[in-house]
Amino acid sequence: MLGRLRGRVRVVLEAAAAPLAVLPADFYTVLGLAGALAYLWAAHSGNVGLAALLLAVSGLLDALDGAVARLRGEAGPRGAYLDSLLDRVADIAYAAGFLALGYPVWSVLVFLTGALLTSYARARYESLAGRSMEGIGLLERSDRLAAQLIVLLVHARLGLEAAARLYTVLAVLAWITFAERLVRGYTQLPRRQS
């Protein structure tokens, strides 16, 4: 959903990335993972407000690394590969944080598997089709990050019970997104090798 605003967001990100482009993009990719691990520490400590802030910082760094790469002329397969793999590690750290905060294990597992399968469906489709699957589905990664941040803010304001219900809705939406990508990929890929 947020991916549909990507053109507008890209302009803002590139403006924010310009002063940061003195360092390589991979630095920000790794820093984003460090932010995710700091989020996990805050969640384990039970500090919901700090966890929300660190999740937002981690997500922002994840968005900025690509903008820095484009500004520095470093955008390419190696950086994209590193970014994708560290994004999956961050996704796991985010899920572990929700577990540490007391969210139901089953809903965290459903959300995490839906998120990982959504990302895998995109990667596999793009490797086979040679074209992007960006914009397909309700909860792309940027949407999932924003949604998890909202859950944490609800948790800080209204408590765990209300936030856990919202998180369960997100878990279902993550699987709906995976199903959308599964169907789109299956129907668009050719049956046989040409």
PDB file of N, CA and C in Angstrom, residues 88 113-128 133 144 178 181:
ATOM      1  N   ARG A  88      15.488  -9.754   6.299  1.00  0.00           N
ATOM      2  CA  ARG A  88      14.857 -10.940   6.870  1.00  0.00           C
ATOM      3  C   ARG A  88      15.296 -11.142   8.318  1.00  0.00           C
ATOM      4  N   THR A 113       5.658 -15.772   9.578  1.00  0.00           N
ATOM      5  CA  THR A 113       5.685 -16.655   8.411  1.00  0.00           C
ATOM      6  C   THR A 113       5.027 -15.987   7.207  1.00  0.00           C
ATOM      7  N   GLY A 114       3.946 -15.264   7.437  1.00  0.00           N
ATOM      8  CA  GLY A 114       3.321 -14.538   6.330  1.00  0.00           C
ATOM      9  C   GLY A 114       4.259 -13.498   5.742  1.00  0.00           C
ATOM     10  N   ALA A 115       4.986 -12.779   6.612  1.00  0.00           N
ATOM     11  CA  ALA A 115       5.936 -11.760   6.150  1.00  0.00           C
ATOM     12  C   ALA A 115       7.083 -12.391   5.361  1.00  0.00           C
ATOM     13  N   LEU A 116       7.651 -13.465   5.902  1.00  0.00           N
ATOM     14  CA  LEU A 116       8.776 -14.111   5.216  1.00  0.00           C
ATOM     15  C   LEU A 116       8.347 -14.724   3.885  1.00  0.00           C
ATOM     16  N   LEU A 117       7.171 -15.341   3.864  1.00  0.00           N
ATOM     17  CA  LEU A 117       6.686 -15.929   2.607  1.00  0.00           C
ATOM     18  C   LEU A 117       6.348 -14.863   1.571  1.00  0.00           C
ATOM     19  N   THR A 118       5.834 -13.729   2.029  1.00  0.00           N
ATOM     20  CA  THR A 118       5.559 -12.625   1.107  1.00  0.00           C
ATOM     21  C   THR A 118       6.851 -12.152   0.444  1.00  0.00           C
ATOM     22  N   SER A 119       7.894 -11.982   1.247  1.00  0.00           N
ATOM     23  CA  SER A 119       9.183 -11.545   0.703  1.00  0.00           C
ATOM     24  C   SER A 119       9.779 -12.611  -0.205  1.00  0.00           C
ATOM     25  N   TYR A 120       9.658 -13.877   0.179  1.00  0.00           N
ATOM     26  CA  TYR A 120      10.192 -14.949  -0.658  1.00  0.00           C
ATOM     27  C   TYR A 120       9.440 -15.042  -1.976  1.00  0.00           C
ATOM     28  N   ALA A 121       8.118 -14.886  -1.924  1.00  0.00           N
ATOM     29  CA  ALA A 121       7.326 -14.945  -3.160  1.00  0.00           C
ATOM     30  C   ALA A 121       7.790 -13.874  -4.139  1.00  0.00           C
ATOM     31  N   ARG A 122       8.064 -12.687  -3.626  1.00  0.00           N
ATOM     32  CA  ARG A 122       8.550 -11.613  -4.497  1.00  0.00           C
ATOM     33  C   ARG A 122       9.914 -11.962  -5.087  1.00  0.00           C
ATOM     34  N   ALA A 123      10.831 -12.398  -4.231  1.00  0.00           N
ATOM     35  CA  ALA A 123      12.183 -12.710  -4.701  1.00  0.00           C
ATOM     36  C   ALA A 123      12.164 -13.835  -5.736  1.00  0.00           C
ATOM     37  N   ARG A 124      11.401 -14.869  -5.473  1.00  0.00           N
ATOM     38  CA  ARG A 124      11.363 -16.011  -6.395  1.00  0.00           C
ATOM     39  C   ARG A 124      10.703 -15.614  -7.719  1.00  0.00           C
ATOM     40  N   TYR A 125       9.604 -14.881  -7.647  1.00  0.00           N
ATOM     41  CA  TYR A 125       8.932 -14.436  -8.866  1.00  0.00           C
ATOM     42  C   TYR A 125       9.866 -13.578  -9.708  1.00  0.00           C
ATOM     43  N   GLU A 126      10.516 -12.620  -9.071  1.00  0.00           N
ATOM     44  CA  GLU A 126      11.387 -11.711  -9.816  1.00  0.00           C
ATOM     45  C   GLU A 126      12.578 -12.452 -10.425  1.00  0.00           C
ATOM     46  N   SER A 127      13.073 -13.489  -9.744  1.00  0.00           N
ATOM     47  CA  SER A 127      14.191 -14.245 -10.315  1.00  0.00           C
ATOM     48  C   SER A 127      13.741 -15.067 -11.516  1.00  0.00           C
ATOM     49  N   LEU A 128      12.496 -15.509 -11.520  1.00  0.00           N
ATOM     50  CA  LEU A 128      11.982 -16.305 -12.641  1.00  0.00           C
ATOM     51  C   LEU A 128      11.420 -15.444 -13.770  1.00  0.00           C
ATOM     52  N   MET A 133       7.607  -7.454  -8.695  1.00  0.00           N
ATOM     53  CA  MET A 133       6.306  -7.737  -8.099  1.00  0.00           C
ATOM     54  C   MET A 133       5.954  -6.638  -7.091  1.00  0.00           C
ATOM     55  N   ARG A 144       4.313  -3.331   6.475  1.00  0.00           N
ATOM     56  CA  ARG A 144       4.432  -4.143   7.692  1.00  0.00           C
ATOM     57  C   ARG A 144       5.171  -3.384   8.790  1.00  0.00           C
ATOM     58  N   PHE A 178       0.546 -12.722   1.110  1.00  0.00           N
ATOM     59  CA  PHE A 178       1.255 -13.868   0.523  1.00  0.00           C
ATOM     60  C   PHE A 178       0.365 -14.569  -0.495  1.00  0.00           C
ATOM     61  N   ARG A 181       0.255 -12.693  -3.755  1.00  0.00           N
ATOM     62  CA  ARG A 181       1.477 -12.869  -4.540  1.00  0.00           C
ATOM     63  C   ARG A 181       1.590 -14.285  -5.102  1.00  0.00           C
TER      64      ARG A 181
END
